[in-house]
Coordinates of C-alpha atoms and ligand atoms in Angstrom, one line a residue:
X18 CA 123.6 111.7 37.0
X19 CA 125.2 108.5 35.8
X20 CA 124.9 107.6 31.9
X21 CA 126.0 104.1 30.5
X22 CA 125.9 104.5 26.6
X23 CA 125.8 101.2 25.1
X24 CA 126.9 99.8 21.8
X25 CA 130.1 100.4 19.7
X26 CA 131.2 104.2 20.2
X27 CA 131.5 105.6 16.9
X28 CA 131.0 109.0 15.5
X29 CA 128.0 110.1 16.3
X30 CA 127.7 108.1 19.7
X31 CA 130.9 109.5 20.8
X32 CA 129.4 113.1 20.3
X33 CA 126.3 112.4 22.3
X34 CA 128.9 110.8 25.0
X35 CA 130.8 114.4 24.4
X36 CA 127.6 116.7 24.9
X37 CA 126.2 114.4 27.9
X38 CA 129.4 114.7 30.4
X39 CA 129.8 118.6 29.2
X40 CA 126.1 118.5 30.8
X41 CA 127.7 117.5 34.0
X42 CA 126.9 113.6 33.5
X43 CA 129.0 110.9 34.7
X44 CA 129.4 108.8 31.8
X45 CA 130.4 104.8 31.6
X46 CA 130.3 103.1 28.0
X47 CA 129.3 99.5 27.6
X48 CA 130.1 98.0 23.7
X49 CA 128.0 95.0 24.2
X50 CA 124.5 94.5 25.8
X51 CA 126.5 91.5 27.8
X52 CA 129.2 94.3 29.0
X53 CA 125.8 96.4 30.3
X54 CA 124.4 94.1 32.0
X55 CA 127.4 93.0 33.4
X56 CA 128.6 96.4 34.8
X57 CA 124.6 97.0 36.3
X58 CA 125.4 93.4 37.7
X59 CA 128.3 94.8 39.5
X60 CA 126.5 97.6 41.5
X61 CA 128.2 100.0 38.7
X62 CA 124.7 101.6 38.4
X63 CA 123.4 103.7 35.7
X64 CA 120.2 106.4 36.0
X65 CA 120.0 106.1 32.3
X66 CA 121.0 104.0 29.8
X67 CA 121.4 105.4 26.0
X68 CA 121.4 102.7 23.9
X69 CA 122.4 102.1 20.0
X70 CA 119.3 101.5 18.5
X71 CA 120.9 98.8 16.3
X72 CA 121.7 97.3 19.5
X73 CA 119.4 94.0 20.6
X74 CA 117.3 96.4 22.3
X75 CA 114.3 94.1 23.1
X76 CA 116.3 91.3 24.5
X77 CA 118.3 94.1 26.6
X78 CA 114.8 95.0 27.7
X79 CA 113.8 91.6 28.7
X80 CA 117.2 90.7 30.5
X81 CA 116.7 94.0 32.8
X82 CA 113.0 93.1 33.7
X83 CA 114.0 89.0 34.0
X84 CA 116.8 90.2 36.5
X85 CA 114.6 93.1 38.3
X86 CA 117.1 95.7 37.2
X87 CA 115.2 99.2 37.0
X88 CA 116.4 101.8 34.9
X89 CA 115.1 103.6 32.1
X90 CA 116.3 103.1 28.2
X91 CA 116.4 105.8 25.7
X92 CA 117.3 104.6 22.3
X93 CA 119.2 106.6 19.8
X94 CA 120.1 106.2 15.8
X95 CA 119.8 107.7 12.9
X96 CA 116.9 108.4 10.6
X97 CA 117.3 105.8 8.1
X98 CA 117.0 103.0 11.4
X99 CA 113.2 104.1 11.3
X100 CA 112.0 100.7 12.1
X101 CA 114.6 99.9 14.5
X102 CA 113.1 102.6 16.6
X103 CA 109.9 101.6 16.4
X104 CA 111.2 98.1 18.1
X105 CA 112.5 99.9 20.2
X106 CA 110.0 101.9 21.7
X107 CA 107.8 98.9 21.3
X108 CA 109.5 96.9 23.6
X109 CA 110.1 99.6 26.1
X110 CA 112.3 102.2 25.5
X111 CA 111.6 105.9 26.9
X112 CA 112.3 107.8 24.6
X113 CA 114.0 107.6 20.8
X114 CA 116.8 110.7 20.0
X115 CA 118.0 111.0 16.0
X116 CA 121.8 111.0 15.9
X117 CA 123.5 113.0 15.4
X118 CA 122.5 114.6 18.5
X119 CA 120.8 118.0 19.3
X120 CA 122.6 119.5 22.1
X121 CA 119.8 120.9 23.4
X122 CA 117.4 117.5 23.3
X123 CA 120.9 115.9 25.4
X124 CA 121.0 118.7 27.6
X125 CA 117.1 118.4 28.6
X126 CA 117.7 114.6 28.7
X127 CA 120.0 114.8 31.3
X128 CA 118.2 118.3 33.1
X129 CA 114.8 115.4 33.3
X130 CA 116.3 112.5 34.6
X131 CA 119.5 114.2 36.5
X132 CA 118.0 117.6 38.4
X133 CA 120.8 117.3 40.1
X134 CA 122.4 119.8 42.3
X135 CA 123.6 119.8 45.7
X136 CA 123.7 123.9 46.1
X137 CA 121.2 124.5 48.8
X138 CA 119.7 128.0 48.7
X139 CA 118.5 129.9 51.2
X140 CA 118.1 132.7 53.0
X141 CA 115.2 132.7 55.5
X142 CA 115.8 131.9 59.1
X143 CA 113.6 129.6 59.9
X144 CA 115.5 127.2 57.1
X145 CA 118.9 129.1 58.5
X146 CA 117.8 126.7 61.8
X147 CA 117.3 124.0 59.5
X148 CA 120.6 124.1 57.6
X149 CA 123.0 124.8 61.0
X150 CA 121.8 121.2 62.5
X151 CA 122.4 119.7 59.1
X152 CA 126.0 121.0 59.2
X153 CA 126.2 120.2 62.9
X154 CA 125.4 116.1 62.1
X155 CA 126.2 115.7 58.4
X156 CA 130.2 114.4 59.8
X157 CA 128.6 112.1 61.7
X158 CA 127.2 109.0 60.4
X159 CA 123.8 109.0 62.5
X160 CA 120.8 108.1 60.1
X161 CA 118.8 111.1 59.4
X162 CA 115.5 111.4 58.8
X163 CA 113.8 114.6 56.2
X164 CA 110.5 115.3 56.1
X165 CA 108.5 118.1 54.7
X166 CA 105.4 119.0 52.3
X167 CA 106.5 117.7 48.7
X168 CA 108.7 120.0 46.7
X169 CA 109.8 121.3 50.4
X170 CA 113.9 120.1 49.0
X171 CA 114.3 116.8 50.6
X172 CA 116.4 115.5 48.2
X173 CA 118.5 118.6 47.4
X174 CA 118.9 118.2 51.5
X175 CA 119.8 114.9 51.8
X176 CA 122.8 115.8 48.5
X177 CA 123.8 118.9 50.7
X178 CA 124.0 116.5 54.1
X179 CA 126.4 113.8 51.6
X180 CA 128.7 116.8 50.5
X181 CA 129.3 118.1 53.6
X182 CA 130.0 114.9 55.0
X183 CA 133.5 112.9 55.6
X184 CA 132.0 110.5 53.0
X185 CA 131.2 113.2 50.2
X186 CA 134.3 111.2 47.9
X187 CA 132.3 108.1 48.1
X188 CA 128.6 107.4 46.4
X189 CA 125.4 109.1 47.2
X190 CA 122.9 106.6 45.9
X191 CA 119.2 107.5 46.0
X192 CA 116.5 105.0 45.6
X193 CA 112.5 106.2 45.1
X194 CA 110.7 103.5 47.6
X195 CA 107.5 104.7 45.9
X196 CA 108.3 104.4 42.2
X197 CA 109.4 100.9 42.7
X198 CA 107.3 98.1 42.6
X199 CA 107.4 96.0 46.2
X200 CA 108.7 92.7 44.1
X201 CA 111.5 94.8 42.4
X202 CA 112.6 97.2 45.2
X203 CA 114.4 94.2 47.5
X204 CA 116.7 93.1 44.8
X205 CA 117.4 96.5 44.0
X206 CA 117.7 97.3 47.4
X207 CA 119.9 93.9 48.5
X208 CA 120.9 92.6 45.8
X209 CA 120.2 89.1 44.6
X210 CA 122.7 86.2 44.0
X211 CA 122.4 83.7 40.6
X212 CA 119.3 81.5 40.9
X213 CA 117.9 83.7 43.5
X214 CA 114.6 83.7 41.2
X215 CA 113.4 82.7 37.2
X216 CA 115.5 85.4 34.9
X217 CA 118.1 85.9 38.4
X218 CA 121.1 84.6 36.2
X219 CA 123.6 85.6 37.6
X220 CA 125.0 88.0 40.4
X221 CA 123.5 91.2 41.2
X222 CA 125.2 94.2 43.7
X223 CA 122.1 96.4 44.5
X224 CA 121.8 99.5 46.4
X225 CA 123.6 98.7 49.8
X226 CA 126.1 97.9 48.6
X227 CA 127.1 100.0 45.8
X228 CA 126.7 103.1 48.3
X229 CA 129.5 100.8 50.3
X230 CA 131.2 103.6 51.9
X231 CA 128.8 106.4 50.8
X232 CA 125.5 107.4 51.5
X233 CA 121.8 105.4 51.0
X234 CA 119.2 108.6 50.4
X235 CA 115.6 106.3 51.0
X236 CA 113.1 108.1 49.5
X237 CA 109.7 108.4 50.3
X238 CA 110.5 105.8 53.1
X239 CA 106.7 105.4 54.2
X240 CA 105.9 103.5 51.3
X241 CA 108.0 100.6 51.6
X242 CA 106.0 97.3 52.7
X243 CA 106.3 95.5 55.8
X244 CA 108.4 92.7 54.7
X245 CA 111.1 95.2 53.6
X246 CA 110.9 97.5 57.0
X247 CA 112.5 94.3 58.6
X248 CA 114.9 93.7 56.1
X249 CA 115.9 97.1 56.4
X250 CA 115.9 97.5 60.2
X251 CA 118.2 94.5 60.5
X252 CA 120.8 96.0 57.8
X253 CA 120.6 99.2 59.8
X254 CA 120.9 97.3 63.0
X255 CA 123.5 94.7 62.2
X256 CA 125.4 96.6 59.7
X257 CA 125.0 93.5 57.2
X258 CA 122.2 92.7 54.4
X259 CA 121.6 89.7 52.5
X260 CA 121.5 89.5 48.7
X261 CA 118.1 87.8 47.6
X262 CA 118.9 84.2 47.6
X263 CA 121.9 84.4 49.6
X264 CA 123.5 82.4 52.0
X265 CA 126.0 84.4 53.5
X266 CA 124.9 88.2 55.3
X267 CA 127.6 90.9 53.4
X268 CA 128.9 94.0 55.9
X269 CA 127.9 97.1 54.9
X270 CA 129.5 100.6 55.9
X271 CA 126.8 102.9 55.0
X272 CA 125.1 106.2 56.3
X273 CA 121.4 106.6 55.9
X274 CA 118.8 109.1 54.9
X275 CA 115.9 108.5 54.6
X276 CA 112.8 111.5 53.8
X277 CA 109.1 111.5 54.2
X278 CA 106.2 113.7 52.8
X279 CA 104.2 111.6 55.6
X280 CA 103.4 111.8 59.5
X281 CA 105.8 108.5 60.6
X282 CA 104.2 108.6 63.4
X283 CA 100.9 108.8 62.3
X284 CA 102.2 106.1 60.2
X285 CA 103.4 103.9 63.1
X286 CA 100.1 104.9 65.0
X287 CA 97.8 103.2 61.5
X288 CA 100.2 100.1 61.5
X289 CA 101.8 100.6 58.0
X290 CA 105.0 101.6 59.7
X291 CA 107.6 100.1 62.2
X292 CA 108.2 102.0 65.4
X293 CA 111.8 100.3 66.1
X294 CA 112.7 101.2 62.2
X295 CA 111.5 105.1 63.1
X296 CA 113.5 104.7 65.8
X297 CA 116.8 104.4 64.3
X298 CA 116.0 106.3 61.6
X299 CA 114.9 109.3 63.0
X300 CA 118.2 109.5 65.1
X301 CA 117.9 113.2 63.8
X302 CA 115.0 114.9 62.5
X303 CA 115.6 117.8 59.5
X304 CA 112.5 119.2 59.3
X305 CA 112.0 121.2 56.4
X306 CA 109.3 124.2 56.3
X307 CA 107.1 125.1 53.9
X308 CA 107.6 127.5 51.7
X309 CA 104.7 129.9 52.2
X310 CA 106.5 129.7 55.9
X311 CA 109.9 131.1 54.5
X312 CA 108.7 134.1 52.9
X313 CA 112.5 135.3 52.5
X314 CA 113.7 132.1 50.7
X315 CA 110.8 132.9 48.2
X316 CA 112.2 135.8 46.9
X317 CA 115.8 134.6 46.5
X318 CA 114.3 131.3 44.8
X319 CA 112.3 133.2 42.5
X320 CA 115.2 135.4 41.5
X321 CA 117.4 132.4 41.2
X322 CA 114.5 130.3 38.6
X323 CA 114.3 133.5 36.6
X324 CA 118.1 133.9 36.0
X325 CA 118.4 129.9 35.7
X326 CA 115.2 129.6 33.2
X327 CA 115.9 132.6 31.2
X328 CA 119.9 130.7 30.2
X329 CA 118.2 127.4 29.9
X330 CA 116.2 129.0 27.1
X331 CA 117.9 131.6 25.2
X332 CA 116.7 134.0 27.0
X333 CA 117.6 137.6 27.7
X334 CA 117.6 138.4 31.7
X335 CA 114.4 139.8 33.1
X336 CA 113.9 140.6 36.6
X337 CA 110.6 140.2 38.3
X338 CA 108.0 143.5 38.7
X339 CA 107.6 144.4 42.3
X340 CA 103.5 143.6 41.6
X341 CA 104.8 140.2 40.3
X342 CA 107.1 139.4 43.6
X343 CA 103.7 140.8 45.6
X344 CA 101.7 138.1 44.2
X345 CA 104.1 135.9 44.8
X346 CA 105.0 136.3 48.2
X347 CA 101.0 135.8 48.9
X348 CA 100.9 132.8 47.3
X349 CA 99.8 129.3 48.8
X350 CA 103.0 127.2 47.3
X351 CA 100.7 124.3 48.1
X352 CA 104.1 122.1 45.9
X353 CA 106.4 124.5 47.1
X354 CA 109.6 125.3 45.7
X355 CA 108.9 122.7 42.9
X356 CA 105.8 124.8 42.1
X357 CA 107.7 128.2 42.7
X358 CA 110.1 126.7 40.0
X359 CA 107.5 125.7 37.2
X360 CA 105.8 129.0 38.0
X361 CA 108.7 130.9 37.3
X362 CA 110.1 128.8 34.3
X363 CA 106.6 129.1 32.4
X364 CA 106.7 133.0 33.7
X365 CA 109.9 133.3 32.0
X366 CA 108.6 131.9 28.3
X367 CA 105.2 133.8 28.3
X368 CA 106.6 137.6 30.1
X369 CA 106.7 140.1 27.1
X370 CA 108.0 143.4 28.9
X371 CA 111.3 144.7 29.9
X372 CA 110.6 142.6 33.1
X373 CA 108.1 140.0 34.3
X374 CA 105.1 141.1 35.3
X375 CA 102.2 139.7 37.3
X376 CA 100.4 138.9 33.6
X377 CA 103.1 136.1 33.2
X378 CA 102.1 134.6 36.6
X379 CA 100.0 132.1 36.9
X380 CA 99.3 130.7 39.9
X381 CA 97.2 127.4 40.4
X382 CA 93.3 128.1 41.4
X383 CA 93.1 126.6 44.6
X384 CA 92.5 123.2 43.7
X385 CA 94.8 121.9 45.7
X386 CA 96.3 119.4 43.5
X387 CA 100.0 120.5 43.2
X388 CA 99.8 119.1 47.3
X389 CA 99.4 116.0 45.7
X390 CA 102.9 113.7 47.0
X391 CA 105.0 111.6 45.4
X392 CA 105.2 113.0 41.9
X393 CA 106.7 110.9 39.2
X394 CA 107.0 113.2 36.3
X395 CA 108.4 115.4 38.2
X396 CA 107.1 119.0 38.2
X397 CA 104.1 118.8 35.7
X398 CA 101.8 117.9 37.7
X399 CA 101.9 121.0 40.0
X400 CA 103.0 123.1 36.8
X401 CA 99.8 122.1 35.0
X402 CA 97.2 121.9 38.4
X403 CA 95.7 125.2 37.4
X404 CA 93.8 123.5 34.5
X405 CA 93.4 120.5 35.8
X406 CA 90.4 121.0 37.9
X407 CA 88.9 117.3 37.6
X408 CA 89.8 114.2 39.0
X409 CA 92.1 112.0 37.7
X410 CA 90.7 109.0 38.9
X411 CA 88.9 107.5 36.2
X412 CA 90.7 108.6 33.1
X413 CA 92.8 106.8 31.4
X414 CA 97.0 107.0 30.6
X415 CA 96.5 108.2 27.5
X416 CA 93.8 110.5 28.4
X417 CA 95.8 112.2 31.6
X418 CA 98.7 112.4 28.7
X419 CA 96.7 114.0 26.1
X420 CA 95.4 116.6 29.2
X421 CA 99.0 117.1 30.1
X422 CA 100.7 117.7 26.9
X423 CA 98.1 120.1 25.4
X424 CA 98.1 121.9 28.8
X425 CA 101.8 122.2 28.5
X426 CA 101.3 123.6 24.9
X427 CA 99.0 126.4 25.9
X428 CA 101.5 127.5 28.6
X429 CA 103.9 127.5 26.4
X430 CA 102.0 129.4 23.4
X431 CA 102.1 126.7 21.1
X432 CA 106.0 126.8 21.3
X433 CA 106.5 123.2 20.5
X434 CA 110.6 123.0 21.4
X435 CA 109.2 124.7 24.7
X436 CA 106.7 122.6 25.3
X437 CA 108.7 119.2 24.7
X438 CA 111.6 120.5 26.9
X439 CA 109.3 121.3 29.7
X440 CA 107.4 118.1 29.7
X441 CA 111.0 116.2 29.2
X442 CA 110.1 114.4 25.7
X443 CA 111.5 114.9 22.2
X444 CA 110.3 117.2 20.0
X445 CA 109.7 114.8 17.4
X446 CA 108.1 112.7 19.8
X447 CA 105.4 115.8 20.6
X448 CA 105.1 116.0 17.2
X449 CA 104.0 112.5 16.7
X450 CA 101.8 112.7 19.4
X451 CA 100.2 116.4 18.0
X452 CA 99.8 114.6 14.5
X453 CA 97.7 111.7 16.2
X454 CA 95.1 113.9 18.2
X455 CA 95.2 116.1 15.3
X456 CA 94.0 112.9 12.9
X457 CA 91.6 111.9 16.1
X458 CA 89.7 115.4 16.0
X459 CA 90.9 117.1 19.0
X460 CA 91.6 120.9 18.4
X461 CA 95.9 121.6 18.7
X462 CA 96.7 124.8 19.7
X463 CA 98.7 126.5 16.6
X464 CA 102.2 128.1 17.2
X465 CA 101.8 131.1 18.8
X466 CA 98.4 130.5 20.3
X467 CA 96.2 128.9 23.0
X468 CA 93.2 126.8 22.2
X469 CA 90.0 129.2 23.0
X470 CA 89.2 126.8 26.0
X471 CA 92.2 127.5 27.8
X472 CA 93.1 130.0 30.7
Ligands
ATP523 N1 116.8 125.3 48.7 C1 116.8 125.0 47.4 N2 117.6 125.5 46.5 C2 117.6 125.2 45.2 N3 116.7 124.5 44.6 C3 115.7 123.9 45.4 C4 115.7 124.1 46.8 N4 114.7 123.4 47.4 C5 114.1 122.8 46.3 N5 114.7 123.1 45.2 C6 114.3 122.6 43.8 O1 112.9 122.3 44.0 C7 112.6 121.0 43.4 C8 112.0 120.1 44.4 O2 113.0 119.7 45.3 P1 113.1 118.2 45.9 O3 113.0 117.2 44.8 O4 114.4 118.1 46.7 O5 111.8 118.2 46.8 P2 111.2 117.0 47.7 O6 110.9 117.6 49.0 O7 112.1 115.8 47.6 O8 109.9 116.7 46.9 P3 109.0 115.4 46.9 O9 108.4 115.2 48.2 O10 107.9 115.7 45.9 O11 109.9 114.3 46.5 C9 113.9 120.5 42.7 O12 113.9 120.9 41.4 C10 115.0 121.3 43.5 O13 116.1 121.5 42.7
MG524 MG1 111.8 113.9 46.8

């Protein structure tokens, strides 16, 4: 993942900078918010951008959203900037980390936004099929289309396609069609030139054209509206795209890859999708099964997010009981290997024998929600779908939040570092958030312990 730290690096900044690229981050520093939004101008894109919180963090804010730039802020200072931060999270920043930095909040930081990897593991055959046609086309620049349940590994497929590719020196650039508002996604997609809209002032490289010589991963493809399909279909076609607000069409030498959790056809069929755009995507289909259909790769993954989840914590290695790898092998895996992996990460924090034992596992109760697609917060839906057995629908952000952390909590047996790691948000942000349903009357599960309620 790509980190632009911005403000002047001095002591404590450089350390964060230190601990971020020994995480495996790719790290660009910016000393001035004109420098940052210069060098997100330039198509030099960031996933995350750590900012000084003594920084003009609001007006840095407000100059990303006037020039449709989308990517996420987490501020950082030290204790005695308390009200700095507050301005900070106020105007829109993620996430607020005390310097000097934890290694371990850095480390889950980057492990939240990053999850990157492009090892590919499996041993079944039917993904054995699978992974010889991706090896067969990844040196050639056909698009090439993924699809599968959600959680299947689309996007670990489409990093494995890149780095087996002739282009694998030059950028792999992914883009979420689904987490992107419609009006935002073009100029993040095409770019836009100066004047192109209100707050468009100046010159902005997007996507295309920053994975100039790379690879474009589109993902979630099906949810990207009508207008943009022909945009798309014509860069595709005519190896050229046009910047919002441009005059003059740019050439583009990219490969695509785009993935689906949907039917295409179906959605060609309903009229939400273009049949000439599925066309020239699908010039090759990886189709990727589900998991309860590769019963082998279960067992290997499951050994794998032991080992992995056991480091990550401080954790002495376990292996799983025969009865445990039983239950698992019969399990549903509606959110496949993304469910496998939360299963096995909270199996790894609650197991209290020599190994891990079916009383660690728990599996969701057939509700059915951890099917549920595109998933923005990553994992924790599917991790926390055993408890959540009403609708969603209805509730309200804070609500679902309050649901989520305090289910997180009970898996986690109180274990507040666990818990915050797992969900992805400071500790002393869970804290806050503990202290405030605390104060509003709801019952906090104590260190060590589950509220009564809970499974
Ligand atoms: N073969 C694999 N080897 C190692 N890790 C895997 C594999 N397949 C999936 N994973 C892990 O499972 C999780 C889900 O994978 P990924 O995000 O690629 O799924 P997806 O199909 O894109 O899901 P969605 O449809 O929800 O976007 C990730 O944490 C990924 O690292
Ligand atoms: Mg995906």
């Amino acid at each position: 993942m790509r980190l632009l730290i911005i403000g002047p690096l001095e002591g404590q900044l450089t350390q964060a900078t230190k601990l971020a690229m020994d995480g495996g981050a790719k790290v660009a520093h910016a000393a001035t918010i004109e420098i940052a939004l210069a060098t997100l101008r330039a198509g030099r894109g960031a996933d995350l951008l750590l900012a000084d919180v003594m920084m003009d963090i609001p007006a840095l804010l407000a100059s990303l959203e006037a020039e449709r730039i989308h990517v996420p802020l987490v501020a950082c200072g030290t204790e005695s900037n308390a009200a700095a931060a507050v301005n900070a999270i106020r105007a829109g920043a993620k996430e607020y980390i005390p310097l000097p930095p934890d290694a371990e909040l850095i480390a889950a930081i980057i492990a939240a936004v990053a999850r990157e990897s492009t090892e590919f593991l499996y041993r079944d055959v039917a993904m054995a099929k699978v992974i010889k046609l991706a090896e067969q086309v990844a040196r050639s620049t056909a698009s090439i289309l993924i699809t599968g349940e959600s959680g299947t590994g689309k996007e670990v497929m489409a990093k494995y396609v890149h780095a087996r590719s002739a282009r694998a020196p030059q950028p792999f650039i992914s883009i979420n069609c689904a987490a992107i508002p419609d009006n935002l996604l073009e100029s993040e997609l095409f770019g836009h030139e100066k004047g192109a809209f209100t707050g468009a002032i100046a010159r902005r490289i997007g996507k295309f054209e920053e994975a100039d010589g790379g690879t474009l991963l589109l993902d979630e493809i099906s949810e990207m509206d009508p207008r943009l399909q022909a945009k798309l279909l014509r860069a595709i076609q005519e190896r050229v795209i046009d910047r919002v607000g441009g005059n003059r069409p740019v050439k583009i030498d990219i490969r695509i890859i785009a993935t689906s959790n949907r039917d295409l056809t179906e959605a060609v069929r309903e009229g939400t999708f273009r049949e000439d755009l599925l066309y020239r995507l699908n010039v090759v289909n990886l189709k990727l099964p589900a998991l309860r259909d590769r019963p082998a790769d279960i067992e290997l993954l499951a050994d794998h997010f032991v080992a992995k989840y056991a480091k990550a914590n401080g954790l002495p290695h376990r292996t799983l009981s025969p009865d445990a790898l039983t239950e698992l092998l019969g399990a549903r895996w509606g959110g496949n290997v993304r469910e496998l992996e939360n299963t096995l990460h909270r199996a790894v924090l609650l197991a209290e024998g020599d190994t891990i034992g079916t009383e660690a596992i728990r599996l969701p109760d057939g509700t059915g929600l951890s099917d549920a697609g595109p998933d923005p917060i990553g994992g924790l839906v599917a991790h926390t779908a055993q408890s959540v057995s009403r609708s969603l629908v209805g509730q309200t952000v804070s609500d679902v939040e309050r649901g989520l952390i305090l289910d997180t909590l009970d898996h986690c047996l109180g274990n507040r570092t666990h818990a915050a790691n797992v969900l992805g948000i400071s500790i002393r942000t869970l804290r806050n958030k503990l202290n405030l349903y605390t104060d509003a009357g709801t019952a906090v599960p104590a260190p060590g312990a589950q509220r009564s309620s809970a499974a």
